[in-house]
Amino acid sequence: MGEAAALGMAASAAGAGTAMTSLAARLPTTALAGLEISFATVAILAALVVSGQAGDVVGAGAVTLLAVAGSGVIDFAVAQPIYTRALRVAGLQRTYGVTIGLFILLTTVGGVVLLGERFMPGLPIGGALI
């Protein structure tokens, strides 16, 4: 299942990368970050409502909510501006492979180290295939 999710993520990231490249050439970084935050907020809230898990946000502990918010701050304040600048300078062809490779590596390590998921040979094989 993890390998299929990784393939699906790679496909959606390719589409998002193409859109980001186009927008990065036309919008200031802060405006693009604002659009991303707005879209991500609506998408996450919609997913919670559709899945019937919106109540889980209310029941989440303060540490969990701060961790999620902190992750968002790191992403939108640090990672996204760097990525947007890289798209402007180097283009999607040069940045995509590196960013997807890092995403797969970091999510695999995070899943194993932080979530205690079992390391399976399919994880690096799937990552290498992507």
mmCIF file with all atom_site columns, N, CA and C in Angstrom, residues 31-100:
data_model
loop_
_atom_site.group_PDB
_atom_site.id
_atom_site.type_symbol
_atom_site.label_atom_id
_atom_site.label_alt_id
_atom_site.label_comp_id
_atom_site.label_asym_id
_atom_site.label_entity_id
_atom_site.label_seq_id
_atom_site.pdbx_PDB_ins_code
_atom_site.Cartn_x
_atom_site.Cartn_y
_atom_site.Cartn_z
_atom_site.occupancy
_atom_site.B_iso_or_equiv
_atom_site.pdbx_formal_charge
_atom_site.auth_seq_id
_atom_site.auth_comp_id
_atom_site.auth_asym_id
_atom_site.auth_atom_id
_atom_site.pdbx_PDB_model_num
ATOM 1   N N  . ALA A 1 31  ? 2.755   36.007 -2.600  1.00 0.00 ? 31  ALA A N  1
ATOM 2   C CA . ALA A 1 31  ? 1.412   35.798 -3.149  1.00 0.00 ? 31  ALA A CA 1
ATOM 3   C C  . ALA A 1 31  ? 1.181   34.320 -3.438  1.00 0.00 ? 31  ALA A C  1
ATOM 4   N N  . LEU A 1 32  ? 2.177   33.653 -3.973  1.00 0.00 ? 32  LEU A N  1
ATOM 5   C CA . LEU A 1 32  ? 2.058   32.232 -4.265  1.00 0.00 ? 32  LEU A CA 1
ATOM 6   C C  . LEU A 1 32  ? 1.911   31.429 -2.974  1.00 0.00 ? 32  LEU A C  1
ATOM 7   N N  . ALA A 1 33  ? 2.671   31.797 -1.946  1.00 0.00 ? 33  ALA A N  1
ATOM 8   C CA . ALA A 1 33  ? 2.549   31.119 -0.651  1.00 0.00 ? 33  ALA A CA 1
ATOM 9   C C  . ALA A 1 33  ? 1.151   31.314 -0.072  1.00 0.00 ? 33  ALA A C  1
ATOM 10  N N  . GLY A 1 34  ? 0.602   32.509 -0.213  1.00 0.00 ? 34  GLY A N  1
ATOM 11  C CA . GLY A 1 34  ? -0.758  32.760 0.257   1.00 0.00 ? 34  GLY A CA 1
ATOM 12  C C  . GLY A 1 34  ? -1.785  31.902 -0.458  1.00 0.00 ? 34  GLY A C  1
ATOM 13  N N  . LEU A 1 35  ? -1.624  31.760 -1.769  1.00 0.00 ? 35  LEU A N  1
ATOM 14  C CA . LEU A 1 35  ? -2.524  30.881 -2.524  1.00 0.00 ? 35  LEU A CA 1
ATOM 15  C C  . LEU A 1 35  ? -2.401  29.436 -2.065  1.00 0.00 ? 35  LEU A C  1
ATOM 16  N N  . GLU A 1 36  ? -1.180  28.992 -1.844  1.00 0.00 ? 36  GLU A N  1
ATOM 17  C CA . GLU A 1 36  ? -0.959  27.612 -1.403  1.00 0.00 ? 36  GLU A CA 1
ATOM 18  C C  . GLU A 1 36  ? -1.571  27.355 -0.034  1.00 0.00 ? 36  GLU A C  1
ATOM 19  N N  . ILE A 1 37  ? -1.360  28.274 0.895   1.00 0.00 ? 37  ILE A N  1
ATOM 20  C CA . ILE A 1 37  ? -1.919  28.114 2.238   1.00 0.00 ? 37  ILE A CA 1
ATOM 21  C C  . ILE A 1 37  ? -3.442  28.074 2.171   1.00 0.00 ? 37  ILE A C  1
ATOM 22  N N  . SER A 1 38  ? -4.025  28.957 1.381   1.00 0.00 ? 38  SER A N  1
ATOM 23  C CA . SER A 1 38  ? -5.483  28.985 1.244   1.00 0.00 ? 38  SER A CA 1
ATOM 24  C C  . SER A 1 38  ? -6.007  27.681 0.662   1.00 0.00 ? 38  SER A C  1
ATOM 25  N N  . PHE A 1 39  ? -5.384  27.212 -0.405  1.00 0.00 ? 39  PHE A N  1
ATOM 26  C CA . PHE A 1 39  ? -5.815  25.966 -1.037  1.00 0.00 ? 39  PHE A CA 1
ATOM 27  C C  . PHE A 1 39  ? -5.638  24.787 -0.091  1.00 0.00 ? 39  PHE A C  1
ATOM 28  N N  . ALA A 1 40  ? -4.492  24.722 0.584   1.00 0.00 ? 40  ALA A N  1
ATOM 29  C CA . ALA A 1 40  ? -4.226  23.606 1.494   1.00 0.00 ? 40  ALA A CA 1
ATOM 30  C C  . ALA A 1 40  ? -5.220  23.588 2.649   1.00 0.00 ? 40  ALA A C  1
ATOM 31  N N  . THR A 1 41  ? -5.542  24.751 3.183   1.00 0.00 ? 41  THR A N  1
ATOM 32  C CA . THR A 1 41  ? -6.494  24.823 4.293   1.00 0.00 ? 41  THR A CA 1
ATOM 33  C C  . THR A 1 41  ? -7.864  24.317 3.874   1.00 0.00 ? 41  THR A C  1
ATOM 34  N N  . VAL A 1 42  ? -8.341  24.783 2.734   1.00 0.00 ? 42  VAL A N  1
ATOM 35  C CA . VAL A 1 42  ? -9.649  24.337 2.235   1.00 0.00 ? 42  VAL A CA 1
ATOM 36  C C  . VAL A 1 42  ? -9.631  22.841 1.942   1.00 0.00 ? 42  VAL A C  1
ATOM 37  N N  . ALA A 1 43  ? -8.564  22.353 1.313   1.00 0.00 ? 43  ALA A N  1
ATOM 38  C CA . ALA A 1 43  ? -8.480  20.930 0.963   1.00 0.00 ? 43  ALA A CA 1
ATOM 39  C C  . ALA A 1 43  ? -8.462  20.048 2.204   1.00 0.00 ? 43  ALA A C  1
ATOM 40  N N  . ILE A 1 44  ? -7.700  20.436 3.219   1.00 0.00 ? 44  ILE A N  1
ATOM 41  C CA . ILE A 1 44  ? -7.625  19.635 4.440   1.00 0.00 ? 44  ILE A CA 1
ATOM 42  C C  . ILE A 1 44  ? -8.958  19.642 5.174   1.00 0.00 ? 44  ILE A C  1
ATOM 43  N N  . LEU A 1 45  ? -9.562  20.812 5.304   1.00 0.00 ? 45  LEU A N  1
ATOM 44  C CA . LEU A 1 45  ? -10.864 20.883 5.981   1.00 0.00 ? 45  LEU A CA 1
ATOM 45  C C  . LEU A 1 45  ? -11.922 20.082 5.231   1.00 0.00 ? 45  LEU A C  1
ATOM 46  N N  . ALA A 1 46  ? -11.928 20.170 3.909   1.00 0.00 ? 46  ALA A N  1
ATOM 47  C CA . ALA A 1 46  ? -12.888 19.396 3.111   1.00 0.00 ? 46  ALA A CA 1
ATOM 48  C C  . ALA A 1 46  ? -12.658 17.901 3.294   1.00 0.00 ? 46  ALA A C  1
ATOM 49  N N  . ALA A 1 47  ? -11.402 17.471 3.299   1.00 0.00 ? 47  ALA A N  1
ATOM 50  C CA . ALA A 1 47  ? -11.100 16.049 3.489   1.00 0.00 ? 47  ALA A CA 1
ATOM 51  C C  . ALA A 1 47  ? -11.564 15.572 4.861   1.00 0.00 ? 47  ALA A C  1
ATOM 52  N N  . LEU A 1 48  ? -11.393 16.400 5.878   1.00 0.00 ? 48  LEU A N  1
ATOM 53  C CA . LEU A 1 48  ? -11.847 16.030 7.217   1.00 0.00 ? 48  LEU A CA 1
ATOM 54  C C  . LEU A 1 48  ? -13.365 15.912 7.279   1.00 0.00 ? 48  LEU A C  1
ATOM 55  N N  . VAL A 1 49  ? -14.057 16.851 6.654   1.00 0.00 ? 49  VAL A N  1
ATOM 56  C CA . VAL A 1 49  ? -15.522 16.817 6.661   1.00 0.00 ? 49  VAL A CA 1
ATOM 57  C C  . VAL A 1 49  ? -16.040 15.615 5.878   1.00 0.00 ? 49  VAL A C  1
ATOM 58  N N  . VAL A 1 50  ? -15.512 15.402 4.671   1.00 0.00 ? 50  VAL A N  1
ATOM 59  C CA . VAL A 1 50  ? -15.968 14.296 3.820   1.00 0.00 ? 50  VAL A CA 1
ATOM 60  C C  . VAL A 1 50  ? -15.704 12.947 4.481   1.00 0.00 ? 50  VAL A C  1
ATOM 61  N N  . SER A 1 51  ? -14.570 12.817 5.161   1.00 0.00 ? 51  SER A N  1
ATOM 62  C CA . SER A 1 51  ? -14.231 11.542 5.795   1.00 0.00 ? 51  SER A CA 1
ATOM 63  C C  . SER A 1 51  ? -14.915 11.357 7.144   1.00 0.00 ? 51  SER A C  1
ATOM 64  N N  . GLY A 1 52  ? -15.601 12.389 7.612   1.00 0.00 ? 52  GLY A N  1
ATOM 65  C CA . GLY A 1 52  ? -16.282 12.294 8.894   1.00 0.00 ? 52  GLY A CA 1
ATOM 66  C C  . GLY A 1 52  ? -15.343 12.429 10.085  1.00 0.00 ? 52  GLY A C  1
ATOM 67  N N  . GLN A 1 53  ? -14.168 12.965 9.870   1.00 0.00 ? 53  GLN A N  1
ATOM 68  C CA . GLN A 1 53  ? -13.184 13.062 10.944  1.00 0.00 ? 53  GLN A CA 1
ATOM 69  C C  . GLN A 1 53  ? -12.942 14.495 11.405  1.00 0.00 ? 53  GLN A C  1
ATOM 70  N N  . ALA A 1 54  ? -13.839 15.408 11.072  1.00 0.00 ? 54  ALA A N  1
ATOM 71  C CA . ALA A 1 54  ? -13.659 16.806 11.482  1.00 0.00 ? 54  ALA A CA 1
ATOM 72  C C  . ALA A 1 54  ? -13.635 16.930 13.002  1.00 0.00 ? 54  ALA A C  1
ATOM 73  N N  . GLY A 1 55  ? -14.374 16.076 13.686  1.00 0.00 ? 55  GLY A N  1
ATOM 74  C CA . GLY A 1 55  ? -14.391 16.100 15.147  1.00 0.00 ? 55  GLY A CA 1
ATOM 75  C C  . GLY A 1 55  ? -13.059 15.736 15.772  1.00 0.00 ? 55  GLY A C  1
ATOM 76  N N  . ASP A 1 56  ? -12.213 15.050 15.022  1.00 0.00 ? 56  ASP A N  1
ATOM 77  C CA . ASP A 1 56  ? -10.901 14.666 15.545  1.00 0.00 ? 56  ASP A CA 1
ATOM 78  C C  . ASP A 1 56  ? -10.028 15.876 15.836  1.00 0.00 ? 56  ASP A C  1
ATOM 79  N N  . VAL A 1 57  ? -10.246 16.964 15.111  1.00 0.00 ? 57  VAL A N  1
ATOM 80  C CA . VAL A 1 57  ? -9.455  18.174 15.340  1.00 0.00 ? 57  VAL A CA 1
ATOM 81  C C  . VAL A 1 57  ? -9.757  18.724 16.728  1.00 0.00 ? 57  VAL A C  1
ATOM 82  N N  . VAL A 1 58  ? -11.025 18.709 17.102  1.00 0.00 ? 58  VAL A N  1
ATOM 83  C CA . VAL A 1 58  ? -11.423 19.206 18.416  1.00 0.00 ? 58  VAL A CA 1
ATOM 84  C C  . VAL A 1 58  ? -10.837 18.326 19.517  1.00 0.00 ? 58  VAL A C  1
ATOM 85  N N  . GLY A 1 59  ? -10.785 17.019 19.262  1.00 0.00 ? 59  GLY A N  1
ATOM 86  C CA . GLY A 1 59  ? -10.274 16.085 20.260  1.00 0.00 ? 59  GLY A CA 1
ATOM 87  C C  . GLY A 1 59  ? -8.764  15.964 20.299  1.00 0.00 ? 59  GLY A C  1
ATOM 88  N N  . ALA A 1 60  ? -8.079  16.590 19.364  1.00 0.00 ? 60  ALA A N  1
ATOM 89  C CA . ALA A 1 60  ? -6.615  16.485 19.326  1.00 0.00 ? 60  ALA A CA 1
ATOM 90  C C  . ALA A 1 60  ? -5.997  17.285 20.466  1.00 0.00 ? 60  ALA A C  1
ATOM 91  N N  . GLY A 1 61  ? -4.904  16.784 20.973  1.00 0.00 ? 61  GLY A N  1
ATOM 92  C CA . GLY A 1 61  ? -4.199  17.466 22.050  1.00 0.00 ? 61  GLY A CA 1
ATOM 93  C C  . GLY A 1 61  ? -3.456  18.691 21.551  1.00 0.00 ? 61  GLY A C  1
ATOM 94  N N  . ALA A 1 62  ? -3.078  19.539 22.485  1.00 0.00 ? 62  ALA A N  1
ATOM 95  C CA . ALA A 1 62  ? -2.373  20.773 22.140  1.00 0.00 ? 62  ALA A CA 1
ATOM 96  C C  . ALA A 1 62  ? -1.038  20.484 21.465  1.00 0.00 ? 62  ALA A C  1
ATOM 97  N N  . VAL A 1 63  ? -0.330  19.462 21.929  1.00 0.00 ? 63  VAL A N  1
ATOM 98  C CA . VAL A 1 63  ? 0.972   19.132 21.341  1.00 0.00 ? 63  VAL A CA 1
ATOM 99  C C  . VAL A 1 63  ? 0.797   18.708 19.884  1.00 0.00 ? 63  VAL A C  1
ATOM 100 N N  . THR A 1 64  ? -0.230  17.919 19.611  1.00 0.00 ? 64  THR A N  1
ATOM 101 C CA . THR A 1 64  ? -0.495  17.469 18.242  1.00 0.00 ? 64  THR A CA 1
ATOM 102 C C  . THR A 1 64  ? -0.821  18.650 17.343  1.00 0.00 ? 64  THR A C  1
ATOM 103 N N  . LEU A 1 65  ? -1.694  19.526 17.801  1.00 0.00 ? 65  LEU A N  1
ATOM 104 C CA . LEU A 1 65  ? -2.062  20.694 17.001  1.00 0.00 ? 65  LEU A CA 1
ATOM 105 C C  . LEU A 1 65  ? -0.869  21.626 16.780  1.00 0.00 ? 65  LEU A C  1
ATOM 106 N N  . LEU A 1 66  ? -0.037  21.795 17.798  1.00 0.00 ? 66  LEU A N  1
ATOM 107 C CA . LEU A 1 66  ? 1.162   22.622 17.637  1.00 0.00 ? 66  LEU A CA 1
ATOM 108 C C  . LEU A 1 66  ? 2.152   21.982 16.667  1.00 0.00 ? 66  LEU A C  1
ATOM 109 N N  . ALA A 1 67  ? 2.255   20.658 16.689  1.00 0.00 ? 67  ALA A N  1
ATOM 110 C CA . ALA A 1 67  ? 3.151   19.967 15.753  1.00 0.00 ? 67  ALA A CA 1
ATOM 111 C C  . ALA A 1 67  ? 2.678   20.153 14.320  1.00 0.00 ? 67  ALA A C  1
ATOM 112 N N  . VAL A 1 68  ? 1.370   20.043 14.104  1.00 0.00 ? 68  VAL A N  1
ATOM 113 C CA . VAL A 1 68  ? 0.820   20.240 12.759  1.00 0.00 ? 68  VAL A CA 1
ATOM 114 C C  . VAL A 1 68  ? 1.026   21.685 12.317  1.00 0.00 ? 68  VAL A C  1
ATOM 115 N N  . ALA A 1 69  ? 0.730   22.627 13.197  1.00 0.00 ? 69  ALA A N  1
ATOM 116 C CA . ALA A 1 69  ? 0.919   24.041 12.861  1.00 0.00 ? 69  ALA A CA 1
ATOM 117 C C  . ALA A 1 69  ? 2.397   24.349 12.618  1.00 0.00 ? 69  ALA A C  1
ATOM 118 N N  . GLY A 1 70  ? 3.268   23.793 13.437  1.00 0.00 ? 70  GLY A N  1
ATOM 119 C CA . GLY A 1 70  ? 4.706   24.002 13.256  1.00 0.00 ? 70  GLY A CA 1
ATOM 120 C C  . GLY A 1 70  ? 5.206   23.455 11.935  1.00 0.00 ? 70  GLY A C  1
ATOM 121 N N  . SER A 1 71  ? 4.690   22.305 11.549  1.00 0.00 ? 71  SER A N  1
ATOM 122 C CA . SER A 1 71  ? 5.050   21.725 10.259  1.00 0.00 ? 71  SER A CA 1
ATOM 123 C C  . SER A 1 71  ? 4.629   22.650 9.121   1.00 0.00 ? 71  SER A C  1
ATOM 124 N N  . GLY A 1 72  ? 3.443   23.213 9.235   1.00 0.00 ? 72  GLY A N  1
ATOM 125 C CA . GLY A 1 72  ? 2.963   24.150 8.219   1.00 0.00 ? 72  GLY A CA 1
ATOM 126 C C  . GLY A 1 72  ? 3.805   25.407 8.148   1.00 0.00 ? 72  GLY A C  1
ATOM 127 N N  . VAL A 1 73  ? 4.207   25.920 9.305   1.00 0.00 ? 73  VAL A N  1
ATOM 128 C CA . VAL A 1 73  ? 5.044   27.123 9.335   1.00 0.00 ? 73  VAL A CA 1
ATOM 129 C C  . VAL A 1 73  ? 6.392   26.846 8.680   1.00 0.00 ? 73  VAL A C  1
ATOM 130 N N  . ILE A 1 74  ? 7.000   25.707 9.014   1.00 0.00 ? 74  ILE A N  1
ATOM 131 C CA . ILE A 1 74  ? 8.287   25.355 8.397   1.00 0.00 ? 74  ILE A CA 1
ATOM 132 C C  . ILE A 1 74  ? 8.122   25.234 6.890   1.00 0.00 ? 74  ILE A C  1
ATOM 133 N N  . ASP A 1 75  ? 7.048   24.576 6.465   1.00 0.00 ? 75  ASP A N  1
ATOM 134 C CA . ASP A 1 75  ? 6.828   24.388 5.032   1.00 0.00 ? 75  ASP A CA 1
ATOM 135 C C  . ASP A 1 75  ? 6.634   25.714 4.313   1.00 0.00 ? 75  ASP A C  1
ATOM 136 N N  . PHE A 1 76  ? 5.681   26.510 4.776   1.00 0.00 ? 76  PHE A N  1
ATOM 137 C CA . PHE A 1 76  ? 5.323   27.719 4.039   1.00 0.00 ? 76  PHE A CA 1
ATOM 138 C C  . PHE A 1 76  ? 6.259   28.899 4.294   1.00 0.00 ? 76  PHE A C  1
ATOM 139 N N  . ALA A 1 77  ? 6.978   28.906 5.412   1.00 0.00 ? 77  ALA A N  1
ATOM 140 C CA . ALA A 1 77  ? 7.893   30.016 5.681   1.00 0.00 ? 77  ALA A CA 1
ATOM 141 C C  . ALA A 1 77  ? 9.314   29.739 5.200   1.00 0.00 ? 77  ALA A C  1
ATOM 142 N N  . VAL A 1 78  ? 9.684   28.462 5.103   1.00 0.00 ? 78  VAL A N  1
ATOM 143 C CA . VAL A 1 78  ? 11.058  28.131 4.737   1.00 0.00 ? 78  VAL A CA 1
ATOM 144 C C  . VAL A 1 78  ? 11.118  27.350 3.427   1.00 0.00 ? 78  VAL A C  1
ATOM 145 N N  . ALA A 1 79  ? 10.496  26.188 3.403   1.00 0.00 ? 79  ALA A N  1
ATOM 146 C CA . ALA A 1 79  ? 10.658  25.277 2.263   1.00 0.00 ? 79  ALA A CA 1
ATOM 147 C C  . ALA A 1 79  ? 10.037  25.813 0.974   1.00 0.00 ? 79  ALA A C  1
ATOM 148 N N  . GLN A 1 80  ? 8.817   26.299 1.034   1.00 0.00 ? 80  GLN A N  1
ATOM 149 C CA . GLN A 1 80  ? 8.143   26.753 -0.186  1.00 0.00 ? 80  GLN A CA 1
ATOM 150 C C  . GLN A 1 80  ? 8.821   27.947 -0.854  1.00 0.00 ? 80  GLN A C  1
ATOM 151 N N  . PRO A 1 81  ? 9.252   28.964 -0.095  1.00 0.00 ? 81  PRO A N  1
ATOM 152 C CA . PRO A 1 81  ? 9.971   30.054 -0.768  1.00 0.00 ? 81  PRO A CA 1
ATOM 153 C C  . PRO A 1 81  ? 11.263  29.581 -1.452  1.00 0.00 ? 81  PRO A C  1
ATOM 154 N N  . ILE A 1 82  ? 11.970  28.646 -0.826  1.00 0.00 ? 82  ILE A N  1
ATOM 155 C CA . ILE A 1 82  ? 13.187  28.109 -1.449  1.00 0.00 ? 82  ILE A CA 1
ATOM 156 C C  . ILE A 1 82  ? 12.828  27.355 -2.722  1.00 0.00 ? 82  ILE A C  1
ATOM 157 N N  . TYR A 1 83  ? 11.783  26.532 -2.641  1.00 0.00 ? 83  TYR A N  1
ATOM 158 C CA . TYR A 1 83  ? 11.348  25.755 -3.809  1.00 0.00 ? 83  TYR A CA 1
ATOM 159 C C  . TYR A 1 83  ? 10.891  26.681 -4.941  1.00 0.00 ? 83  TYR A C  1
ATOM 160 N N  . THR A 1 84  ? 10.119  27.710 -4.599  1.00 0.00 ? 84  THR A N  1
ATOM 161 C CA . THR A 1 84  ? 9.637   28.654 -5.606  1.00 0.00 ? 84  THR A CA 1
ATOM 162 C C  . THR A 1 84  ? 10.807  29.363 -6.286  1.00 0.00 ? 84  THR A C  1
ATOM 163 N N  . ARG A 1 85  ? 11.777  29.761 -5.503  1.00 0.00 ? 85  ARG A N  1
ATOM 164 C CA . ARG A 1 85  ? 12.963  30.416 -6.073  1.00 0.00 ? 85  ARG A CA 1
ATOM 165 C C  . ARG A 1 85  ? 13.728  29.444 -6.974  1.00 0.00 ? 85  ARG A C  1
ATOM 166 N N  . ALA A 1 86  ? 13.863  28.202 -6.544  1.00 0.00 ? 86  ALA A N  1
ATOM 167 C CA . ALA A 1 86  ? 14.559  27.196 -7.362  1.00 0.00 ? 86  ALA A CA 1
ATOM 168 C C  . ALA A 1 86  ? 13.831  26.967 -8.683  1.00 0.00 ? 86  ALA A C  1
ATOM 169 N N  . LEU A 1 87  ? 12.499  26.975 -8.653  1.00 0.00 ? 87  LEU A N  1
ATOM 170 C CA . LEU A 1 87  ? 11.735  26.820 -9.894  1.00 0.00 ? 87  LEU A CA 1
ATOM 171 C C  . LEU A 1 87  ? 12.018  27.971 -10.853 1.00 0.00 ? 87  LEU A C  1
ATOM 172 N N  . ARG A 1 88  ? 12.082  29.190 -10.307 1.00 0.00 ? 88  ARG A N  1
ATOM 173 C CA . ARG A 1 88  ? 12.362  30.352 -11.156 1.00 0.00 ? 88  ARG A CA 1
ATOM 174 C C  . ARG A 1 88  ? 13.757  30.274 -11.768 1.00 0.00 ? 88  ARG A C  1
ATOM 175 N N  . VAL A 1 89  ? 14.716  29.852 -10.974 1.00 0.00 ? 89  VAL A N  1
ATOM 176 C CA . VAL A 1 89  ? 16.113  29.858 -11.408 1.00 0.00 ? 89  VAL A CA 1
ATOM 177 C C  . VAL A 1 89  ? 16.450  28.650 -12.281 1.00 0.00 ? 89  VAL A C  1
ATOM 178 N N  . ALA A 1 90  ? 16.066  27.452 -11.831 1.00 0.00 ? 90  ALA A N  1
ATOM 179 C CA . ALA A 1 90  ? 16.514  26.225 -12.501 1.00 0.00 ? 90  ALA A CA 1
ATOM 180 C C  . ALA A 1 90  ? 15.442  25.549 -13.338 1.00 0.00 ? 90  ALA A C  1
ATOM 181 N N  . GLY A 1 91  ? 14.181  25.847 -13.086 1.00 0.00 ? 91  GLY A N  1
ATOM 182 C CA . GLY A 1 91  ? 13.109  25.199 -13.834 1.00 0.00 ? 91  GLY A CA 1
ATOM 183 C C  . GLY A 1 91  ? 12.710  23.859 -13.234 1.00 0.00 ? 91  GLY A C  1
ATOM 184 N N  . LEU A 1 92  ? 11.568  23.375 -13.663 1.00 0.00 ? 92  LEU A N  1
ATOM 185 C CA . LEU A 1 92  ? 11.008  22.138 -13.118 1.00 0.00 ? 92  LEU A CA 1
ATOM 186 C C  . LEU A 1 92  ? 11.864  20.923 -13.441 1.00 0.00 ? 92  LEU A C  1
ATOM 187 N N  . GLN A 1 93  ? 12.439  20.874 -14.629 1.00 0.00 ? 93  GLN A N  1
ATOM 188 C CA . GLN A 1 93  ? 13.207  19.702 -15.033 1.00 0.00 ? 93  GLN A CA 1
ATOM 189 C C  . GLN A 1 93  ? 14.366  19.432 -14.082 1.00 0.00 ? 93  GLN A C  1
ATOM 190 N N  . ARG A 1 94  ? 14.989  20.466 -13.583 1.00 0.00 ? 94  ARG A N  1
ATOM 191 C CA . ARG A 1 94  ? 16.131  20.283 -12.685 1.00 0.00 ? 94  ARG A CA 1
ATOM 192 C C  . ARG A 1 94  ? 15.720  20.107 -11.231 1.00 0.00 ? 94  ARG A C  1
ATOM 193 N N  . THR A 1 95  ? 14.639  20.733 -10.816 1.00 0.00 ? 95  THR A N  1
ATOM 194 C CA . THR A 1 95  ? 14.274  20.689 -9.400  1.00 0.00 ? 95  THR A CA 1
ATOM 195 C C  . THR A 1 95  ? 13.397  19.498 -9.042  1.00 0.00 ? 95  THR A C  1
ATOM 196 N N  . TYR A 1 96  ? 12.633  18.968 -9.985  1.00 0.00 ? 96  TYR A N  1
ATOM 197 C CA . TYR A 1 96  ? 11.653  17.925 -9.663  1.00 0.00 ? 96  TYR A CA 1
ATOM 198 C C  . TYR A 1 96  ? 12.303  16.664 -9.095  1.00 0.00 ? 96  TYR A C  1
ATOM 199 N N  . GLY A 1 97  ? 13.301  16.149 -9.762  1.00 0.00 ? 97  GLY A N  1
ATOM 200 C CA . GLY A 1 97  ? 13.933  14.911 -9.303  1.00 0.00 ? 97  GLY A CA 1
ATOM 201 C C  . GLY A 1 97  ? 14.504  15.026 -7.904  1.00 0.00 ? 97  GLY A C  1
ATOM 202 N N  . VAL A 1 98  ? 15.149  16.145 -7.639  1.00 0.00 ? 98  VAL A N  1
ATOM 203 C CA . VAL A 1 98  ? 15.750  16.357 -6.322  1.00 0.00 ? 98  VAL A CA 1
ATOM 204 C C  . VAL A 1 98  ? 14.670  16.474 -5.251  1.00 0.00 ? 98  VAL A C  1
ATOM 205 N N  . THR A 1 99  ? 13.641  17.275 -5.513  1.00 0.00 ? 99  THR A N  1
ATOM 206 C CA . THR A 1 99  ? 12.616  17.482 -4.492  1.00 0.00 ? 99  THR A CA 1
ATOM 207 C C  . THR A 1 99  ? 11.801  16.221 -4.238  1.00 0.00 ? 99  THR A C  1
ATOM 208 N N  . ILE A 1 100 ? 11.461  15.475 -5.271  1.00 0.00 ? 100 ILE A N  1
ATOM 209 C CA . ILE A 1 100 ? 10.710  14.235 -5.061  1.00 0.00 ? 100 ILE A CA 1
ATOM 210 C C  . ILE A 1 100 ? 11.578  13.212 -4.343  1.00 0.00 ? 100 ILE A C  1
#
